[in-house]
Tab-separated table of C-alpha atoms in Angstrom:
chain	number	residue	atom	x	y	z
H	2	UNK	CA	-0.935	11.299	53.429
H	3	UNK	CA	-0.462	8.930	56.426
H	4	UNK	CA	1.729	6.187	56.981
H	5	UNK	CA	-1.016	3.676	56.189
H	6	UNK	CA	-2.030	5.332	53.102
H	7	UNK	CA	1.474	5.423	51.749
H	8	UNK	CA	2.206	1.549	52.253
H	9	UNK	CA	1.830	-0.343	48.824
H	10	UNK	CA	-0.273	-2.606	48.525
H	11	UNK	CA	0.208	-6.187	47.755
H	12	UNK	CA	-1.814	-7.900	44.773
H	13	UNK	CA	-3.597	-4.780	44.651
H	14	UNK	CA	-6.077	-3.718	41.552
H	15	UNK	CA	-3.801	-3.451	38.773
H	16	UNK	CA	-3.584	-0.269	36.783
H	17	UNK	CA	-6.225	-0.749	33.436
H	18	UNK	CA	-3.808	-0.128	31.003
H	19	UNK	CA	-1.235	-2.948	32.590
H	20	UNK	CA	-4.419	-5.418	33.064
H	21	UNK	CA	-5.252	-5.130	29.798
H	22	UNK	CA	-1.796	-5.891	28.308
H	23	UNK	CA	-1.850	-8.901	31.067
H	24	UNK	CA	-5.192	-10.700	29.950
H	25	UNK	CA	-4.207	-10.138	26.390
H	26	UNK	CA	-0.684	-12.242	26.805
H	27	UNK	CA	-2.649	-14.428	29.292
H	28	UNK	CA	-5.318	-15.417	26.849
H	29	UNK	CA	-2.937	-16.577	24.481
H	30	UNK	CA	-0.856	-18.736	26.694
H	31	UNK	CA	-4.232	-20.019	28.361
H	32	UNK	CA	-5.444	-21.403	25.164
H	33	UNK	CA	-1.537	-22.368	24.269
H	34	UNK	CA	-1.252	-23.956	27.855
H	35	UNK	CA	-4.182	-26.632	26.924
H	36	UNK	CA	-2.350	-27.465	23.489
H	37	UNK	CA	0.755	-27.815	25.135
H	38	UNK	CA	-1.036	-30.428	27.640
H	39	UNK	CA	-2.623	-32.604	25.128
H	40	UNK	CA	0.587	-32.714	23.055
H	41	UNK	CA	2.188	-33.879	26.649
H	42	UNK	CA	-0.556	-36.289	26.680
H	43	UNK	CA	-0.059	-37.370	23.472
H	44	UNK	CA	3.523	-37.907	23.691
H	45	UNK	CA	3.566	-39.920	26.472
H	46	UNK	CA	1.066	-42.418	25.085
H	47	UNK	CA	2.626	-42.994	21.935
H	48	UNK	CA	6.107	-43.280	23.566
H	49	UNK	CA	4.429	-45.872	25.665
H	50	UNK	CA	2.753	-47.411	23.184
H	51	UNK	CA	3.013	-50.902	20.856
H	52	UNK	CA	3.912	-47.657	17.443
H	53	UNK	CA	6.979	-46.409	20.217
H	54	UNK	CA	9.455	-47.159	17.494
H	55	UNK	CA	7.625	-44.624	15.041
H	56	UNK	CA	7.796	-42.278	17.826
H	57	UNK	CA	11.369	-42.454	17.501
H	58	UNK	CA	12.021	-42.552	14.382
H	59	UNK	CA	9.922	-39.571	13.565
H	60	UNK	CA	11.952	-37.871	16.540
H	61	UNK	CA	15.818	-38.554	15.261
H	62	UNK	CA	14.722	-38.420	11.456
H	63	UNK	CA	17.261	-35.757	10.209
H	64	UNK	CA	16.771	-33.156	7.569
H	65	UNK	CA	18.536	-29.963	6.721
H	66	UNK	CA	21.217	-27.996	5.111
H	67	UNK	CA	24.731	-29.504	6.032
H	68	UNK	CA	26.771	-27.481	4.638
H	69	UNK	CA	25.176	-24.728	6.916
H	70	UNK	CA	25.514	-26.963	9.351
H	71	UNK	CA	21.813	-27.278	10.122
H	72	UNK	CA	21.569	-31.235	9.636
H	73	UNK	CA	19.387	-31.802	12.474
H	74	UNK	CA	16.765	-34.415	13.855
H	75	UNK	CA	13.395	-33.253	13.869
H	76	UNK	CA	13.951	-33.480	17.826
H	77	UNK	CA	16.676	-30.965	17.700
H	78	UNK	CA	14.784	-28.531	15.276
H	79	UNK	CA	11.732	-28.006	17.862
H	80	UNK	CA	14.483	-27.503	20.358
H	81	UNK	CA	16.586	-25.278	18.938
H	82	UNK	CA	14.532	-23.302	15.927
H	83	UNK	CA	11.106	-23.465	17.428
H	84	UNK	CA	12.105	-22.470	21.170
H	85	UNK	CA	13.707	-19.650	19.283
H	86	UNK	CA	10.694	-17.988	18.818
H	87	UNK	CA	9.641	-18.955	22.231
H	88	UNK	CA	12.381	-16.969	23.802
H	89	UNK	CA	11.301	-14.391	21.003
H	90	UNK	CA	8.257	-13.773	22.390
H	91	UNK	CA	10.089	-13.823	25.909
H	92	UNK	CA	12.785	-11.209	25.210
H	93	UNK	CA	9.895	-8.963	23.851
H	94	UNK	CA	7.372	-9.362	26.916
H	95	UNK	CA	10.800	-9.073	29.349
H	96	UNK	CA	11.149	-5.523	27.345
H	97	UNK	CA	8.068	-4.406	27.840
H	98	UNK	CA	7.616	-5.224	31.070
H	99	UNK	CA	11.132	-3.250	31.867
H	100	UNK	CA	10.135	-0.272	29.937
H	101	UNK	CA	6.408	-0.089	30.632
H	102	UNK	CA	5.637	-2.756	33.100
H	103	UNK	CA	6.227	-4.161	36.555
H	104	UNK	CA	10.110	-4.054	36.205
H	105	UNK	CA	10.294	-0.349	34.887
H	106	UNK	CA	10.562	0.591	38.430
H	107	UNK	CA	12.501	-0.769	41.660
H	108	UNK	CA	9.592	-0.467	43.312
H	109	UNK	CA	7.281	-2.613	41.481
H	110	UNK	CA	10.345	-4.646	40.727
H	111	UNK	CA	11.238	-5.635	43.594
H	112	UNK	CA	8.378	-8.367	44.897
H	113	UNK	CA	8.190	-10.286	41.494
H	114	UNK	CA	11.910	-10.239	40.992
H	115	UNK	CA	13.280	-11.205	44.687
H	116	UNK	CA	10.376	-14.258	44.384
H	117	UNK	CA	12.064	-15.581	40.909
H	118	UNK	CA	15.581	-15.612	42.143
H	119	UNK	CA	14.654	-17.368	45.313
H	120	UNK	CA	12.226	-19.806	42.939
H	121	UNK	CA	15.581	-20.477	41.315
H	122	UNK	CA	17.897	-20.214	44.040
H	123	UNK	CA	15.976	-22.598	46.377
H	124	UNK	CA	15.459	-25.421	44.239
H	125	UNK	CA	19.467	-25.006	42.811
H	126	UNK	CA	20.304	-25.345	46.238
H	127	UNK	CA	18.423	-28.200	47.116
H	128	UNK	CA	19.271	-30.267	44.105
H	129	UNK	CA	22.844	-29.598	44.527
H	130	UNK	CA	22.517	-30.740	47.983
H	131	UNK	CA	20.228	-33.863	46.961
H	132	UNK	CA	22.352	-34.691	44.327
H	133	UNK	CA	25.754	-34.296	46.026
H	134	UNK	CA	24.298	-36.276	48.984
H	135	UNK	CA	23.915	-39.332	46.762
H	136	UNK	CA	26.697	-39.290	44.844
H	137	UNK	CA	25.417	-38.025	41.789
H	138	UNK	CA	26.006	-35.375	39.255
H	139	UNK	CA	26.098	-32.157	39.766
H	140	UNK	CA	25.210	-30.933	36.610
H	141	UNK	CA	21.640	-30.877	36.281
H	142	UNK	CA	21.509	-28.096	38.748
H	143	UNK	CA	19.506	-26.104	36.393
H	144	UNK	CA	16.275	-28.556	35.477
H	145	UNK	CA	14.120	-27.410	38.322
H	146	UNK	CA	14.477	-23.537	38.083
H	147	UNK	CA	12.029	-22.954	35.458
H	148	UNK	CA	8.299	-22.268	35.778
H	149	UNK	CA	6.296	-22.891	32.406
H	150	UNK	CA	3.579	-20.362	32.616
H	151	UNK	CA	1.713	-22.018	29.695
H	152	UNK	CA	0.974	-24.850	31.959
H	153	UNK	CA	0.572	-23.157	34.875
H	154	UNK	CA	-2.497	-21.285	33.329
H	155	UNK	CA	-3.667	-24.676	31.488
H	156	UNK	CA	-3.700	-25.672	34.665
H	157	UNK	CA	-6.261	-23.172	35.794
H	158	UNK	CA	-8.055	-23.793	33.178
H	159	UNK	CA	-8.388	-27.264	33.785
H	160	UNK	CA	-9.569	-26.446	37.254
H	161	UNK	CA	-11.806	-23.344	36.669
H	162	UNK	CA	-10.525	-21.304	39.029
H	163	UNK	CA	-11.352	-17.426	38.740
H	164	UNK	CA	-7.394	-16.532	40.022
H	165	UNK	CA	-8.065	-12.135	40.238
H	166	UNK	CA	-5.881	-10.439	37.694
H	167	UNK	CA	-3.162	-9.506	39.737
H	168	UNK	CA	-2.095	-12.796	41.302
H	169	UNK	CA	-1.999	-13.763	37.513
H	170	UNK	CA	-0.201	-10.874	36.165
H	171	UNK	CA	2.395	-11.496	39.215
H	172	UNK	CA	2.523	-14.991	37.850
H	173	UNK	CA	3.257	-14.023	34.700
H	174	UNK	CA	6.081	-11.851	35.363
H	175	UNK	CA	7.537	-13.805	37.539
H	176	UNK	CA	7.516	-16.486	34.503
H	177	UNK	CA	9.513	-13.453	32.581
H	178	UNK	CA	12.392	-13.109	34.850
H	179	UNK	CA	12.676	-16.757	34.934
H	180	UNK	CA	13.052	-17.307	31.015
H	181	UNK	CA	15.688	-14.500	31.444
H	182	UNK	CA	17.315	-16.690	34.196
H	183	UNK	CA	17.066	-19.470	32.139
H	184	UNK	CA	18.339	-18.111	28.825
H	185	UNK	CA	21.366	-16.582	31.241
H	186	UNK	CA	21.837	-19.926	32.621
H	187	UNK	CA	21.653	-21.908	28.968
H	188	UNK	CA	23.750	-19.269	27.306
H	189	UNK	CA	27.079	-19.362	29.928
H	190	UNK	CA	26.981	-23.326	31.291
H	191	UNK	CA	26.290	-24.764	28.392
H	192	UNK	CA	27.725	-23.270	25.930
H	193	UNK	CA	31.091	-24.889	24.468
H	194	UNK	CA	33.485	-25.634	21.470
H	195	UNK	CA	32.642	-21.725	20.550
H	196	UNK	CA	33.249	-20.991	16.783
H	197	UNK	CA	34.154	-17.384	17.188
H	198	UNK	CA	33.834	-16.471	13.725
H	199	UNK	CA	29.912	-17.492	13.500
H	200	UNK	CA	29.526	-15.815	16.880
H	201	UNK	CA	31.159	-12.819	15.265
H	202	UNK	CA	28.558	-13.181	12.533
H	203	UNK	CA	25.867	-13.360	14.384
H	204	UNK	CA	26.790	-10.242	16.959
H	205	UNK	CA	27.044	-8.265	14.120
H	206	UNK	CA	23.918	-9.313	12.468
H	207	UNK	CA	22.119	-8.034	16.266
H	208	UNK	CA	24.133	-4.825	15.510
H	209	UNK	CA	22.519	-4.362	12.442
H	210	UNK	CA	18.930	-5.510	13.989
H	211	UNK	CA	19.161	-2.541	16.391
H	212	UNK	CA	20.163	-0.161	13.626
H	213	UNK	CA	17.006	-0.996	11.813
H	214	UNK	CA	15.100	-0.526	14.434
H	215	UNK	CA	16.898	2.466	15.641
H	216	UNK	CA	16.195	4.005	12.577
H	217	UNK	CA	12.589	3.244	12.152
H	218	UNK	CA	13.125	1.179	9.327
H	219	UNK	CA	9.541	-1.342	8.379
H	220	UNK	CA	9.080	-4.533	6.311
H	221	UNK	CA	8.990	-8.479	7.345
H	222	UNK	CA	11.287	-8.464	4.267
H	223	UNK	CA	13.945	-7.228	6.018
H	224	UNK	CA	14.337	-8.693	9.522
H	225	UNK	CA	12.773	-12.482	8.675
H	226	UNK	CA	16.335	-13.283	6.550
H	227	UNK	CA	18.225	-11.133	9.378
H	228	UNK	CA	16.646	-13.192	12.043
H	229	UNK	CA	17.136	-16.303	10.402
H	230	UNK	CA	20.526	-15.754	9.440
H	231	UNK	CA	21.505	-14.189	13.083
H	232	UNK	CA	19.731	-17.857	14.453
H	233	UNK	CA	21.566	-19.865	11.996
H	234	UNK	CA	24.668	-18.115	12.981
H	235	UNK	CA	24.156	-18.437	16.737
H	236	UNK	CA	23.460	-22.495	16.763
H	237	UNK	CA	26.564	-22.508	14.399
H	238	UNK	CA	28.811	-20.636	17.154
H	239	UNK	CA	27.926	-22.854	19.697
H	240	UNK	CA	25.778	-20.817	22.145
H	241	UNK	CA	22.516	-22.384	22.097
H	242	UNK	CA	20.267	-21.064	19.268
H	243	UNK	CA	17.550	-19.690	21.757
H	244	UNK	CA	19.437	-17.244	22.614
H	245	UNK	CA	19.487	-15.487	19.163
H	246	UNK	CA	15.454	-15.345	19.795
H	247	UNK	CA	15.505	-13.518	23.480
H	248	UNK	CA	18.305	-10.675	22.149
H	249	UNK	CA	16.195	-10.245	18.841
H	250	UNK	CA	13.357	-9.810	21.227
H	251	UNK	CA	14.950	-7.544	23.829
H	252	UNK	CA	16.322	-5.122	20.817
H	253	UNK	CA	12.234	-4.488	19.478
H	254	UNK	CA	11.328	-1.405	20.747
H	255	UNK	CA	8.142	-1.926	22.860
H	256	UNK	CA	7.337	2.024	23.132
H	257	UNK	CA	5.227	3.662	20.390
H	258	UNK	CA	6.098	6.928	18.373
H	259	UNK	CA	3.570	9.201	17.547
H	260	UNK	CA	1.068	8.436	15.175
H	261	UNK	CA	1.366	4.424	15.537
H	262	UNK	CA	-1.229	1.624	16.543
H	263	UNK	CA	1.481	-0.484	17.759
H	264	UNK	CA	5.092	-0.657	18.268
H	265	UNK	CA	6.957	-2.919	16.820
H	266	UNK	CA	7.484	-5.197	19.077
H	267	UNK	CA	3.545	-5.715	20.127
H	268	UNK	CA	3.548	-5.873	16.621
H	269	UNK	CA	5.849	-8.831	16.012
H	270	UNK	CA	4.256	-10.550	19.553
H	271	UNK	CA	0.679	-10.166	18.278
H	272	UNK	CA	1.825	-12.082	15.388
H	273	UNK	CA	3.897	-14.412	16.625
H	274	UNK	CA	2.689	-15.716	20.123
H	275	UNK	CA	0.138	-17.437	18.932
H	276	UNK	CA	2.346	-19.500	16.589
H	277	UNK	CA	4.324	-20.034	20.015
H	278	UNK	CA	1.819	-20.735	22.100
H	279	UNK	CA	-0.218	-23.022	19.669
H	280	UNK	CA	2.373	-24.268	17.572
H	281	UNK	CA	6.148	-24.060	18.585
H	282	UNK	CA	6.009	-24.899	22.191
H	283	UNK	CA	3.735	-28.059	21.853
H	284	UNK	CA	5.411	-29.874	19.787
H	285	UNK	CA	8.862	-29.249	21.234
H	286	UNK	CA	6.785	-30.997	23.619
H	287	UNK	CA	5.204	-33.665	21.635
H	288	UNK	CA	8.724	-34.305	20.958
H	289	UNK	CA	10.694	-34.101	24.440
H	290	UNK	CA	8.196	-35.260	26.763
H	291	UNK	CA	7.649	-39.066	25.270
H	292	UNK	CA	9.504	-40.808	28.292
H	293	UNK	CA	8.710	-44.286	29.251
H	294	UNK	CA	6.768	-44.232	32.623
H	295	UNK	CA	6.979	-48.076	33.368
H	296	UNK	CA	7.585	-49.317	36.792
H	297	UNK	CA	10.887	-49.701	36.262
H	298	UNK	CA	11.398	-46.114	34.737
H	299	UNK	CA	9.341	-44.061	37.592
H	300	UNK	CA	11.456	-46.188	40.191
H	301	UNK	CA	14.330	-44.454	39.073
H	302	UNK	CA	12.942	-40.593	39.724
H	303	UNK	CA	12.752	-42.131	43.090
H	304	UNK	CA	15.925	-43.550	43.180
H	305	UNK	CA	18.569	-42.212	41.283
H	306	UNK	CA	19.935	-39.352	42.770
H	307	UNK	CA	19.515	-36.784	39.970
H	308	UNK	CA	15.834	-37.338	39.191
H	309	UNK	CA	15.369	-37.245	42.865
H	310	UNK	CA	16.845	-33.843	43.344
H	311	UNK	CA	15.083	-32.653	40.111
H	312	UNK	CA	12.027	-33.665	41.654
H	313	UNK	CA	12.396	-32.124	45.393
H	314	UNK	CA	13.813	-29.276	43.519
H	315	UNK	CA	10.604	-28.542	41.807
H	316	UNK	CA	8.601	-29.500	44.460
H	317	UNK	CA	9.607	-28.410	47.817
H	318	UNK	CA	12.138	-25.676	46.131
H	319	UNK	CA	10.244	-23.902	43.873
H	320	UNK	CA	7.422	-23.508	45.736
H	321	UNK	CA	8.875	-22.577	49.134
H	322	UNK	CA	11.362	-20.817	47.388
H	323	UNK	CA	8.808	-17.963	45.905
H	324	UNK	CA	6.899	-18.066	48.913
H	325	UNK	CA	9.466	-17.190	51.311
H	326	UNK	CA	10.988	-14.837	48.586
H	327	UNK	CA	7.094	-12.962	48.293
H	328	UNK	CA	6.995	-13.124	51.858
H	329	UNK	CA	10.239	-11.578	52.517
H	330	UNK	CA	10.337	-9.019	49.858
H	331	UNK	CA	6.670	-7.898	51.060
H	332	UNK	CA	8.224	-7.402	54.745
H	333	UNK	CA	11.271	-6.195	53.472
H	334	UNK	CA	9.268	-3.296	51.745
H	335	UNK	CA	6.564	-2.667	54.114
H	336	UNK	CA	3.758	-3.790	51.749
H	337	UNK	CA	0.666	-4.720	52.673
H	338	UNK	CA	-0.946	-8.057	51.586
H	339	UNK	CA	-4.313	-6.933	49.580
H	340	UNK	CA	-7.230	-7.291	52.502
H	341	UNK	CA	-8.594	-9.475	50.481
H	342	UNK	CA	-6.654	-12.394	50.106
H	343	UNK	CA	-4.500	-14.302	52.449
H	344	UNK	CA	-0.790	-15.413	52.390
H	345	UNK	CA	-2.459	-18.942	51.748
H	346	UNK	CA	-3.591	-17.564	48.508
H	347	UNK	CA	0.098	-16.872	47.709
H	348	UNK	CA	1.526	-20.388	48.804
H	349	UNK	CA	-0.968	-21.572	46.203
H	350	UNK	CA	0.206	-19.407	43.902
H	351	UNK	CA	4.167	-20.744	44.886
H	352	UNK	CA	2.725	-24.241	44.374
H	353	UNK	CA	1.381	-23.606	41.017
H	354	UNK	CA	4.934	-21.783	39.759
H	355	UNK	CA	6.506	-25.485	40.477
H	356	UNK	CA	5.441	-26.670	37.116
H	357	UNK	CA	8.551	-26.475	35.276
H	358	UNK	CA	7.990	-28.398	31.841
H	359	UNK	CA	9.095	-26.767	28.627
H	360	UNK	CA	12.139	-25.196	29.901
H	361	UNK	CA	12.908	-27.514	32.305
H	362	UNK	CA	12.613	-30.561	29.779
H	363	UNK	CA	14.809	-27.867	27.544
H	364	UNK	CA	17.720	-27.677	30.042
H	365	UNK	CA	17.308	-31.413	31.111
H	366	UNK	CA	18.482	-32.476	27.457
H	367	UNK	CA	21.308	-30.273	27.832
H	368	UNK	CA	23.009	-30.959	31.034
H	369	UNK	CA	22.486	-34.692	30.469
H	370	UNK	CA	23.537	-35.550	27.090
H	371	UNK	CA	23.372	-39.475	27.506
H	372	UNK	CA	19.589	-40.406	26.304
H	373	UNK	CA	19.220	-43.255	29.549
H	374	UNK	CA	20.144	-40.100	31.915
H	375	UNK	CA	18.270	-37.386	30.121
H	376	UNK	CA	14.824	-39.640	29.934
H	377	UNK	CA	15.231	-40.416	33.997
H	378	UNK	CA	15.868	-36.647	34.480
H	379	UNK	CA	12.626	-35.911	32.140
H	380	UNK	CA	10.441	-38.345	33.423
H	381	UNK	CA	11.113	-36.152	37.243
H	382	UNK	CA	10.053	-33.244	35.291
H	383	UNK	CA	6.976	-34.748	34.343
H	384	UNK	CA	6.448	-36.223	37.267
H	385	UNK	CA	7.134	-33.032	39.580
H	386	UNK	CA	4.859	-30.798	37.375
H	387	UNK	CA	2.157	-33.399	37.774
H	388	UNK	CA	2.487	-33.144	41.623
H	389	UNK	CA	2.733	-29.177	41.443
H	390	UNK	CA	-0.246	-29.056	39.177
H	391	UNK	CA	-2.989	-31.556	41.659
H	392	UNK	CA	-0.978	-29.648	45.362
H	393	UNK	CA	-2.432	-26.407	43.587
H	394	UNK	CA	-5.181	-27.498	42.436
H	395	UNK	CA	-6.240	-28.365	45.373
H	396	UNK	CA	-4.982	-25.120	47.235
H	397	UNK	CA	-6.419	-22.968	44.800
H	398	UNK	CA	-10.006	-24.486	44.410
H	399	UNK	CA	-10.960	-24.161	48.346
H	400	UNK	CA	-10.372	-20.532	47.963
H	401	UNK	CA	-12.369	-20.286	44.690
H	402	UNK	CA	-15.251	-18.872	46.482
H	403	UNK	CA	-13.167	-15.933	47.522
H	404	UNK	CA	-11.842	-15.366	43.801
H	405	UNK	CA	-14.901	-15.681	41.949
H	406	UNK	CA	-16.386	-12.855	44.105
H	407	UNK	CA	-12.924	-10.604	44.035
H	408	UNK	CA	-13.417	-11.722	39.644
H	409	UNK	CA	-16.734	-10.396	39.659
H	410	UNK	CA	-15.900	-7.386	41.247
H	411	UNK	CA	-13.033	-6.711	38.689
H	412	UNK	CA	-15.071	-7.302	36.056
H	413	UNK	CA	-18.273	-5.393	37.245
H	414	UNK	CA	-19.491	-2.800	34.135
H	415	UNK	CA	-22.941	-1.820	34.700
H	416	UNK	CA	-22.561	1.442	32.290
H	417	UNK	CA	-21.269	-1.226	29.762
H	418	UNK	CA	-18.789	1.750	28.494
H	419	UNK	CA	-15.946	-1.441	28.498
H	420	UNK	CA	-14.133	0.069	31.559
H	421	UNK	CA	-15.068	-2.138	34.739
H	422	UNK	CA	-16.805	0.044	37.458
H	423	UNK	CA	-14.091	-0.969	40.031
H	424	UNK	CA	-11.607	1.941	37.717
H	425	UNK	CA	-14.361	4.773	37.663
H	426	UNK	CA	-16.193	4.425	40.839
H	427	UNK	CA	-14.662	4.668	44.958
H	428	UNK	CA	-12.147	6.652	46.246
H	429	UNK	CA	-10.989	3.328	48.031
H	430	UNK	CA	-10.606	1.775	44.899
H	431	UNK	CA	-8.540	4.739	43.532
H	432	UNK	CA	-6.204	4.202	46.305
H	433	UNK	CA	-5.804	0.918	45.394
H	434	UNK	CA	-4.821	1.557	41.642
H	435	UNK	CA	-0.989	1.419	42.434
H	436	UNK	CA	-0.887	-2.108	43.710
């Protein structure tokens, strides 16, 4: 083999059995993604509109069990019991992707990972430094770190783009190691007052999660009270509830025994992602993303220091952060950039990954617990996302030409046997299976 055969290619034809597990997760976030933008929409109308004060008082209505300690607004439960299963579905797409995916080797690893710590690293950096510069807090370090992959593909929706398969599955993963970053993030900075005794509880109840699963053991009837009780546990230990959902997640084995349709945790994910997608995530959303956006409120994403460095940091951060971290990890490994696309294509890509809304808007209530601070810092989510999402839309629809005919050629099946002709025909293509 020569030296130009053995370089790997980058955003290559991805292997069919890793494409298909990509367009079915993508599907469902694509359709998610557009229900998570019209409950945006429809959350920022009605929090700017004459019925405001309904808006609120649906919001900080409170209902529960107290002496569970689970008396919480109706704001807090989308937060912390519906993101749960957000990070559930997370934890179990981070597993399989480390046991059957991208991350299961160093090689494959290495590009989507080294972009994701630089998208968080960058835009960390910079808001520190923006922040710090104008005397502000520190804190809210975090907020611009995240990239919300339902939007993201709304996005591309929205804009019609035919993005090939690869620079969406690379998307996608990179979206995984970022809800890992995040739920590492949420789980050691803000985290305090821990009740050891309920963390106890709910370690314990993990313990016992594995063992099931470690010992093949089936039924809902089982692991629905264990996961509740492990969640209710978690929130009461004071580690943010979320976190409960992502270990649940990353303990579902993801690898099928012999004789099985499905393992357990596609299982659970087929299930539940849609109820994630389409249900959970938007209306944490409806919920967190009514800001005002009057005059006065946008001038202070522009003025205060935080917003401000919330708002570079998703901007200029994230998306010159993955960039240069793609860039450098493809040089760093000797890759080749597929022939045919362009490192423009990825810089669109990087543009794109700087919508940071769910998680970002998740993180933003929690490193700025006074409301004033926390709406400023929300509305610069909003507000960054919204310039992410028109930059790549933009970038990504004067190349569309160039996708459409790389989409066609993916999805080419002229014996109609379901397996595109780009898998079964070309020795060139066969070479290109590994990228």
């Amino acid at each position: 083999m020569t030296q130009e055969r053995a370089r790997k290619t980058v955003f290559g034809v991805l292997p069919w059995p890793e494409r298909q597990a990509i367009a079915e997760a993508l599907r469902t976030e694509t359709v998610g993604g557009l229900v998570l933008l019209a409950a945006a929409v429809l959350a920022l109308v009605w929090a700017n509109s004459p019925w405001s004060g309904a808006y609120e008082s649906i919001r900080d209505f409170h209902f529960g069990i107290p002496a569970l300690g689970l008396d919480l607004s109706v704001g807090h439960w989308t937060a912390d019991g519906l993101l749960a299963v957000f990070f559930l579905v997370a934890g179990i797409e981070l597993k399989r992707e480390l046991v059957v995916g991208e991350l299961r080797t160093p090689a494959t690893a290495a590009l989507p990972v080294v972009a994701a710590l630089c998208g968080m690293a960058v835009p960390a950096a910079l808001y520190l430094l923006t922040a710090g510069a104008g005397g502000g807090e520190l804190g809210g370090w975090a907020v611009p770190m995240a990239t919300d992959i339902a939007f993201a593909l709304a996005v591309l929706a929205v804009i019609s783009t035919h993005l090939p398969s690869a620079l969406r599955a690379f998307l996608l993963t990179l979206a995984v190691v970022d809800d890992l970053g995040a739920i590492f993030i949420i789980a050691v900075f803000f985290t305090s007052g821990l009740d050891f005794w309920a963390l106890g509880g709910a370690f314990v109840g993990l313990v016992l999660f594995y063992v099931l699963q470690r010992f093949r053991v089936r039924g809902w009837w089982w692991y629905v009270p264990l996961g509740v009780a492990i969640w209710a546990l978690m929130y009461n230990s004071g580690v943010h509830a979320t976190v409960a959902g992502v270990a649940m997640g990353l303990i579902l084995r993801t690898t099928r025994d012999e004789g099985e349709s499905a393992s357990p945790g596609g299982r659970v994910a087929h299930l539940v992602h849609p109820f994630s997608a389409g249900i959970a995530v938007p209306l944490f959303a409806l919920f967190a993303a009514g800001v005002s956006v009057s005059g006065e409120a946008l001038g202070h994403v522009f003025t205060d220091p935080e917003p401000l460095a919330v708002l570079i940091g998703l901007i200029v951060g994230k998306i010159f952060g993955i960039f240069l971290g793609t860039y450098l990890a493809a040089r760093f490994t000797r890759a080749e950039l597929n022939p045919d696309l362009a490192w423009a294509d990825v810089f669109g890509l990087a543009t794109l990954a700087g919508i940071g809304f769910t998680v970002a808007l998740l993180i933003g209530e929690l490193a700025f617990p006074d409301p004033v601070e926390a709406e400023h810092v929300k509305a610069a989510v909003l507000v960054g996302s919204l310039v992410a999402a028109a930059l790549a839309a933009v970038l990504l629809r004067r190349r569309n030409l160039v996708y459409k005919r790389l989409w066609e050629e993916e999805e080419r099946d002229e014996d109609a046997d379901g397996i595109p002709d780009i898998y079964q025909t070309g020795a060139s293509r066969v070479d290109r299976l590994d990228g």
